[in-house]
Amino acid sequence: MFFSKSFFAAAVLATVLSVASAGSPHTQAVKGQVGAIQNAKDFCLFLPPMKGGDIAANEDRAVAFCTTAKVAPPKAGILPKGFIKSAHLVKTNNYIQITGRIDRTKYSLKRTDGGGQYDMKAPVGARCQGYNYFVELIEPDTNIYCIRCCKNKLDCPVNKSTYGCKKVLGGNYA
Ligand SMILES: *[C@@H]1O[C@H](CO)[C@@H](O)[C@H](O)[C@H]1NC(C)=O
């Protein structure tokens, strides 16, 4: 049994590896579940993981896509060129918000898609870097979007998802 030592070593190594992959104490966010807003040029939006995906149907697996790599948290994607048509920033002591127009065709979103909402619970665990809460609505049928990241829960209402950007967050959609 001259190989027993190395066999034992391999078994120990395999156990260590499987424990490590099963659960690290520094649990990483699931792929791309962290967004961010820095300013009207550098920010992220949550979108379905696949081009052309229905907004509401992908509430459980949306991922963050950012305008630039500079603002993108680890594992976030980069937004397709031309997808963001306009971006208007509102910043207060309590929240930061971007609203504006998209060109849905740049991500093959459907003209018939009335849109939906992404927030801390959709997908579960999603968040906005540096803030405690966020809410985003995106409406492919009318080519508008809005996202707000908040310190306080009340500034990021998540219980009006069917009202649309203009009623939930207000802002500029020119
Ligand atoms: C949403 O929640 C806020 C705060 O609790 C409440 O004032 C408001 O009436 C709710 N709106 C809807 C549409 O449920």
PDB file of C-alpha atoms and ligand atoms in Angstrom:
ATOM      1  CA  MET A   1       0.000   0.000   0.000  1.00  0.00           C
ATOM      2  CA  PHE A   2       2.749   2.413  -0.950  1.00  0.00           C
ATOM      3  CA  PHE A   3       0.130   4.800  -2.387  1.00  0.00           C
ATOM      4  CA  SER A   4      -1.951   5.069   0.753  1.00  0.00           C
ATOM      5  CA  LYS A   5      -0.428   8.368   1.857  1.00  0.00           C
ATOM      6  CA  SER A   6      -1.103  10.150  -1.392  1.00  0.00           C
ATOM      7  CA  PHE A   7      -4.561   8.594  -1.574  1.00  0.00           C
ATOM      8  CA  PHE A   8      -5.272   9.925   1.884  1.00  0.00           C
ATOM      9  CA  ALA A   9      -3.937  13.342   0.917  1.00  0.00           C
ATOM     10  CA  ALA A  10      -6.127  13.419  -2.190  1.00  0.00           C
ATOM     11  CA  ALA A  11      -9.183  12.474  -0.151  1.00  0.00           C
ATOM     12  CA  VAL A  12      -8.476  15.252   2.345  1.00  0.00           C
ATOM     13  CA  LEU A  13      -7.960  17.737  -0.468  1.00  0.00           C
ATOM     14  CA  ALA A  14     -11.222  16.717  -2.135  1.00  0.00           C
ATOM     15  CA  THR A  15     -13.071  17.174   1.158  1.00  0.00           C
ATOM     16  CA  VAL A  16     -11.517  20.598   1.702  1.00  0.00           C
ATOM     17  CA  LEU A  17     -12.450  21.678  -1.820  1.00  0.00           C
ATOM     18  CA  SER A  18     -16.038  20.500  -1.553  1.00  0.00           C
ATOM     19  CA  VAL A  19     -16.485  22.266   1.801  1.00  0.00           C
ATOM     20  CA  ALA A  20     -15.010  25.442   0.354  1.00  0.00           C
ATOM     21  CA  SER A  21     -17.350  25.438  -2.627  1.00  0.00           C
ATOM     22  CA  ALA A  22     -20.397  24.501  -0.544  1.00  0.00           C
ATOM     23  CA  GLY A  23     -20.340  27.641   1.508  1.00  0.00           C
ATOM     24  CA  SER A  24     -17.761  30.355   1.923  1.00  0.00           C
ATOM     25  CA  PRO A  25     -18.221  32.662   4.908  1.00  0.00           C
ATOM     26  CA  HIS A  26     -17.792  35.550   2.456  1.00  0.00           C
ATOM     27  CA  THR A  27     -20.889  34.643   0.505  1.00  0.00           C
ATOM     28  CA  GLN A  28     -20.736  36.393  -2.829  1.00  0.00           C
ATOM     29  CA  ALA A  29     -23.780  37.949  -4.421  1.00  0.00           C
ATOM     30  CA  VAL A  30     -25.366  35.760  -7.033  1.00  0.00           C
ATOM     31  CA  LYS A  31     -24.249  36.737 -10.530  1.00  0.00           C
ATOM     32  CA  GLY A  32     -24.823  40.411 -11.147  1.00  0.00           C
ATOM     33  CA  GLN A  33     -27.293  41.105  -8.363  1.00  0.00           C
ATOM     34  CA  VAL A  34     -25.636  44.343  -7.306  1.00  0.00           C
ATOM     35  CA  GLY A  35     -26.347  47.572  -9.157  1.00  0.00           C
ATOM     36  CA  ALA A  36     -25.108  51.096  -8.533  1.00  0.00           C
ATOM     37  CA  ILE A  37     -25.794  54.727  -9.382  1.00  0.00           C
ATOM     38  CA  GLN A  38     -22.994  57.277  -9.337  1.00  0.00           C
ATOM     39  CA  ASN A  39     -24.274  59.934 -11.718  1.00  0.00           C
ATOM     40  CA  ALA A  40     -26.277  60.290 -14.941  1.00  0.00           C
ATOM     41  CA  LYS A  41     -23.436  58.747 -16.961  1.00  0.00           C
ATOM     42  CA  ASP A  42     -22.373  55.968 -14.623  1.00  0.00           C
ATOM     43  CA  PHE A  43     -25.210  53.795 -13.377  1.00  0.00           C
ATOM     44  CA  CYS A  44     -26.758  50.357 -13.659  1.00  0.00           C
ATOM     45  CA  LEU A  45     -30.168  48.960 -14.463  1.00  0.00           C
ATOM     46  CA  PHE A  46     -31.537  45.521 -13.765  1.00  0.00           C
ATOM     47  CA  LEU A  47     -32.681  43.648 -16.870  1.00  0.00           C
ATOM     48  CA  PRO A  48     -33.655  40.104 -17.792  1.00  0.00           C
ATOM     49  CA  PRO A  49     -30.488  38.008 -18.151  1.00  0.00           C
ATOM     50  CA  MET A  50     -31.309  37.213 -21.791  1.00  0.00           C
ATOM     51  CA  LYS A  51     -31.958  39.594 -24.679  1.00  0.00           C
ATOM     52  CA  GLY A  52     -35.650  39.969 -25.416  1.00  0.00           C
ATOM     53  CA  GLY A  53     -36.739  38.616 -22.030  1.00  0.00           C
ATOM     54  CA  ASP A  54     -40.083  39.703 -20.631  1.00  0.00           C
ATOM     55  CA  ILE A  55     -39.542  42.189 -17.781  1.00  0.00           C
ATOM     56  CA  ALA A  56     -42.071  40.866 -15.280  1.00  0.00           C
ATOM     57  CA  ALA A  57     -41.434  37.205 -16.084  1.00  0.00           C
ATOM     58  CA  ASN A  58     -37.765  37.649 -15.160  1.00  0.00           C
ATOM     59  CA  GLU A  59     -38.279  39.229 -11.750  1.00  0.00           C
ATOM     60  CA  ASP A  60     -36.562  36.284 -10.110  1.00  0.00           C
ATOM     61  CA  ARG A  61     -33.436  36.345 -12.249  1.00  0.00           C
ATOM     62  CA  ALA A  62     -32.811  39.904 -13.384  1.00  0.00           C
ATOM     63  CA  VAL A  63     -29.164  40.985 -13.363  1.00  0.00           C
ATOM     64  CA  ALA A  64     -27.495  44.363 -13.195  1.00  0.00           C
ATOM     65  CA  PHE A  65     -26.143  45.905 -16.406  1.00  0.00           C
ATOM     66  CA  CYS A  66     -24.187  49.146 -16.197  1.00  0.00           C
ATOM     67  CA  THR A  67     -23.453  51.988 -18.575  1.00  0.00           C
ATOM     68  CA  THR A  68     -19.712  51.727 -17.963  1.00  0.00           C
ATOM     69  CA  ALA A  69     -17.269  49.252 -16.479  1.00  0.00           C
ATOM     70  CA  LYS A  70     -16.185  52.058 -14.154  1.00  0.00           C
ATOM     71  CA  VAL A  71     -19.380  51.899 -12.123  1.00  0.00           C
ATOM     72  CA  ALA A  72     -20.100  48.183 -12.591  1.00  0.00           C
ATOM     73  CA  PRO A  73     -19.951  46.142  -9.395  1.00  0.00           C
ATOM     74  CA  PRO A  74     -18.319  42.711  -9.748  1.00  0.00           C
ATOM     75  CA  LYS A  75     -20.273  40.394 -12.060  1.00  0.00           C
ATOM     76  CA  ALA A  76     -22.544  43.116 -13.441  1.00  0.00           C
ATOM     77  CA  GLY A  77     -22.887  43.300 -17.219  1.00  0.00           C
ATOM     78  CA  ILE A  78     -22.506  46.264 -19.563  1.00  0.00           C
ATOM     79  CA  LEU A  79     -25.618  47.794 -21.157  1.00  0.00           C
ATOM     80  CA  PRO A  80     -25.889  47.534 -24.936  1.00  0.00           C
ATOM     81  CA  LYS A  81     -24.752  50.654 -26.767  1.00  0.00           C
ATOM     82  CA  GLY A  82     -27.693  52.942 -27.502  1.00  0.00           C
ATOM     83  CA  PHE A  83     -30.020  51.275 -24.999  1.00  0.00           C
ATOM     84  CA  ILE A  84     -30.062  54.343 -22.731  1.00  0.00           C
ATOM     85  CA  LYS A  85     -31.444  57.286 -24.714  1.00  0.00           C
ATOM     86  CA  SER A  86     -31.623  59.799 -21.861  1.00  0.00           C
ATOM     87  CA  ALA A  87     -30.807  59.900 -18.161  1.00  0.00           C
ATOM     88  CA  HIS A  88     -31.899  62.523 -15.665  1.00  0.00           C
ATOM     89  CA  LEU A  89     -30.397  62.570 -12.204  1.00  0.00           C
ATOM     90  CA  VAL A  90     -32.104  63.577  -8.982  1.00  0.00           C
ATOM     91  CA  LYS A  91     -30.011  63.411  -5.833  1.00  0.00           C
ATOM     92  CA  THR A  92     -31.102  64.232  -2.294  1.00  0.00           C
ATOM     93  CA  ASN A  93     -29.582  63.491   1.091  1.00  0.00           C
ATOM     94  CA  ASN A  94     -31.666  60.339   1.200  1.00  0.00           C
ATOM     95  CA  TYR A  95     -31.727  58.906  -2.295  1.00  0.00           C
ATOM     96  CA  ILE A  96     -30.322  59.010  -5.799  1.00  0.00           C
ATOM     97  CA  GLN A  97     -32.522  58.514  -8.845  1.00  0.00           C
ATOM     98  CA  ILE A  98     -32.170  58.211 -12.596  1.00  0.00           C
ATOM     99  CA  THR A  99     -35.119  58.440 -14.986  1.00  0.00           C
ATOM    100  CA  GLY A 100     -35.316  58.585 -18.747  1.00  0.00           C
ATOM    101  CA  ARG A 101     -35.857  56.880 -22.048  1.00  0.00           C
ATOM    102  CA  ILE A 102     -34.571  53.621 -23.478  1.00  0.00           C
ATOM    103  CA  ASP A 103     -34.414  52.179 -26.970  1.00  0.00           C
ATOM    104  CA  ARG A 104     -35.965  48.784 -26.247  1.00  0.00           C
ATOM    105  CA  THR A 105     -34.793  47.381 -29.593  1.00  0.00           C
ATOM    106  CA  LYS A 106     -31.153  47.489 -28.436  1.00  0.00           C
ATOM    107  CA  TYR A 107     -31.929  44.635 -26.033  1.00  0.00           C
ATOM    108  CA  SER A 108     -34.742  43.200 -28.176  1.00  0.00           C
ATOM    109  CA  LEU A 109     -37.357  44.010 -25.523  1.00  0.00           C
ATOM    110  CA  LYS A 110     -40.883  43.633 -26.822  1.00  0.00           C
ATOM    111  CA  ARG A 111     -43.135  46.485 -27.911  1.00  0.00           C
ATOM    112  CA  THR A 112     -45.997  44.623 -26.237  1.00  0.00           C
ATOM    113  CA  ASP A 113     -44.163  44.334 -22.874  1.00  0.00           C
ATOM    114  CA  GLY A 114     -45.916  46.613 -20.373  1.00  0.00           C
ATOM    115  CA  GLY A 115     -42.967  46.206 -18.045  1.00  0.00           C
ATOM    116  CA  GLY A 116     -42.526  45.537 -14.379  1.00  0.00           C
ATOM    117  CA  GLN A 117     -40.567  46.220 -11.277  1.00  0.00           C
ATOM    118  CA  TYR A 118     -37.293  45.026  -9.809  1.00  0.00           C
ATOM    119  CA  ASP A 119     -36.454  45.597  -6.160  1.00  0.00           C
ATOM    120  CA  MET A 120     -34.786  44.028  -3.110  1.00  0.00           C
ATOM    121  CA  LYS A 121     -37.074  40.991  -3.355  1.00  0.00           C
ATOM    122  CA  ALA A 122     -37.176  40.643  -7.114  1.00  0.00           C
ATOM    123  CA  PRO A 123     -34.718  39.149  -7.637  1.00  0.00           C
ATOM    124  CA  VAL A 124     -34.228  38.156  -4.005  1.00  0.00           C
ATOM    125  CA  GLY A 125     -31.051  39.679  -2.640  1.00  0.00           C
ATOM    126  CA  ALA A 126     -30.679  42.367  -5.301  1.00  0.00           C
ATOM    127  CA  ARG A 127     -29.280  45.640  -4.038  1.00  0.00           C
ATOM    128  CA  CYS A 128     -27.848  48.989  -4.981  1.00  0.00           C
ATOM    129  CA  GLN A 129     -24.291  49.607  -3.862  1.00  0.00           C
ATOM    130  CA  GLY A 130     -24.027  52.097  -0.999  1.00  0.00           C
ATOM    131  CA  TYR A 131     -27.771  52.198  -0.310  1.00  0.00           C
ATOM    132  CA  ASN A 132     -30.150  50.110   1.744  1.00  0.00           C
ATOM    133  CA  TYR A 133     -33.054  49.912  -0.694  1.00  0.00           C
ATOM    134  CA  PHE A 134     -33.839  50.332  -4.344  1.00  0.00           C
ATOM    135  CA  VAL A 135     -36.761  50.184  -6.718  1.00  0.00           C
ATOM    136  CA  GLU A 136     -36.665  50.092 -10.515  1.00  0.00           C
ATOM    137  CA  LEU A 137     -39.450  50.089 -13.054  1.00  0.00           C
ATOM    138  CA  ILE A 138     -38.899  49.567 -16.731  1.00  0.00           C
ATOM    139  CA  GLU A 139     -41.571  49.867 -19.375  1.00  0.00           C
ATOM    140  CA  PRO A 140     -40.561  48.623 -22.823  1.00  0.00           C
ATOM    141  CA  ASP A 141     -43.920  49.505 -24.408  1.00  0.00           C
ATOM    142  CA  THR A 142     -43.391  53.214 -23.730  1.00  0.00           C
ATOM    143  CA  ASN A 143     -39.561  53.093 -23.700  1.00  0.00           C
ATOM    144  CA  ILE A 144     -39.118  54.587 -20.237  1.00  0.00           C
ATOM    145  CA  TYR A 145     -37.272  53.477 -17.110  1.00  0.00           C
ATOM    146  CA  CYS A 146     -36.660  54.715 -13.592  1.00  0.00           C
ATOM    147  CA  ILE A 147     -34.485  53.580 -10.733  1.00  0.00           C
ATOM    148  CA  ARG A 148     -34.042  55.000  -7.247  1.00  0.00           C
ATOM    149  CA  CYS A 149     -31.611  53.869  -4.555  1.00  0.00           C
ATOM    150  CA  CYS A 150     -32.564  54.903  -1.025  1.00  0.00           C
ATOM    151  CA  LYS A 151     -31.279  55.064   2.513  1.00  0.00           C
ATOM    152  CA  ASN A 152     -34.817  54.727   3.855  1.00  0.00           C
ATOM    153  CA  LYS A 153     -37.451  52.210   2.914  1.00  0.00           C
ATOM    154  CA  LEU A 154     -40.219  54.799   2.533  1.00  0.00           C
ATOM    155  CA  ASP A 155     -38.377  56.632  -0.270  1.00  0.00           C
ATOM    156  CA  CYS A 156     -38.256  53.451  -2.357  1.00  0.00           C
ATOM    157  CA  PRO A 157     -41.882  52.283  -2.440  1.00  0.00           C
ATOM    158  CA  VAL A 158     -42.223  48.764  -3.822  1.00  0.00           C
ATOM    159  CA  ASN A 159     -45.972  48.334  -3.414  1.00  0.00           C
ATOM    160  CA  LYS A 160     -47.075  50.250  -6.523  1.00  0.00           C
ATOM    161  CA  SER A 161     -45.446  48.231  -9.261  1.00  0.00           C
ATOM    162  CA  THR A 162     -48.403  48.520 -11.614  1.00  0.00           C
ATOM    163  CA  TYR A 163     -48.585  52.335 -11.400  1.00  0.00           C
ATOM    164  CA  GLY A 164     -45.552  52.904 -13.593  1.00  0.00           C
ATOM    165  CA  CYS A 165     -42.500  55.125 -13.328  1.00  0.00           C
ATOM    166  CA  LYS A 166     -44.247  58.452 -13.635  1.00  0.00           C
ATOM    167  CA  LYS A 167     -46.566  57.859 -10.689  1.00  0.00           C
ATOM    168  CA  VAL A 168     -44.177  55.894  -8.476  1.00  0.00           C
ATOM    169  CA  LEU A 169     -40.985  57.967  -8.786  1.00  0.00           C
ATOM    170  CA  GLY A 170     -41.918  60.979 -10.903  1.00  0.00           C
ATOM    171  CA  GLY A 171     -38.977  62.650 -12.637  1.00  0.00           C
ATOM    172  CA  ASN A 172     -38.063  63.647 -16.151  1.00  0.00           C
ATOM    173  CA  TYR A 173     -38.828  61.292 -19.066  1.00  0.00           C
ATOM    174  CA  ALA A 174     -37.772  63.546 -21.928  1.00  0.00           C
TER     175      ALA A 174
HETATM  176  C1  LIG B   1     -47.986  51.598  -0.331  1.00  0.00           C
HETATM  177  O1  LIG B   1     -47.431  51.706   0.971  1.00  0.00           O
HETATM  178  C2  LIG B   1     -47.524  53.013   1.503  1.00  0.00           C
HETATM  179  C3  LIG B   1     -46.747  53.023   2.796  1.00  0.00           C
HETATM  180  O2  LIG B   1     -47.061  51.952   3.625  1.00  0.00           O
HETATM  181  C4  LIG B   1     -48.990  53.365   1.681  1.00  0.00           C
HETATM  182  O3  LIG B   1     -49.111  54.659   2.214  1.00  0.00           O
HETATM  183  C5  LIG B   1     -49.683  53.306   0.313  1.00  0.00           C
HETATM  184  O4  LIG B   1     -51.061  53.531   0.455  1.00  0.00           O
HETATM  185  C6  LIG B   1     -49.443  51.950  -0.341  1.00  0.00           C
HETATM  186  N1  LIG B   1     -49.962  52.003  -1.705  1.00  0.00           N
HETATM  187  C7  LIG B   1     -50.585  50.989  -2.277  1.00  0.00           C
HETATM  188  C8  LIG B   1     -51.029  51.195  -3.685  1.00  0.00           C
HETATM  189  O5  LIG B   1     -50.791  49.930  -1.713  1.00  0.00           O
END
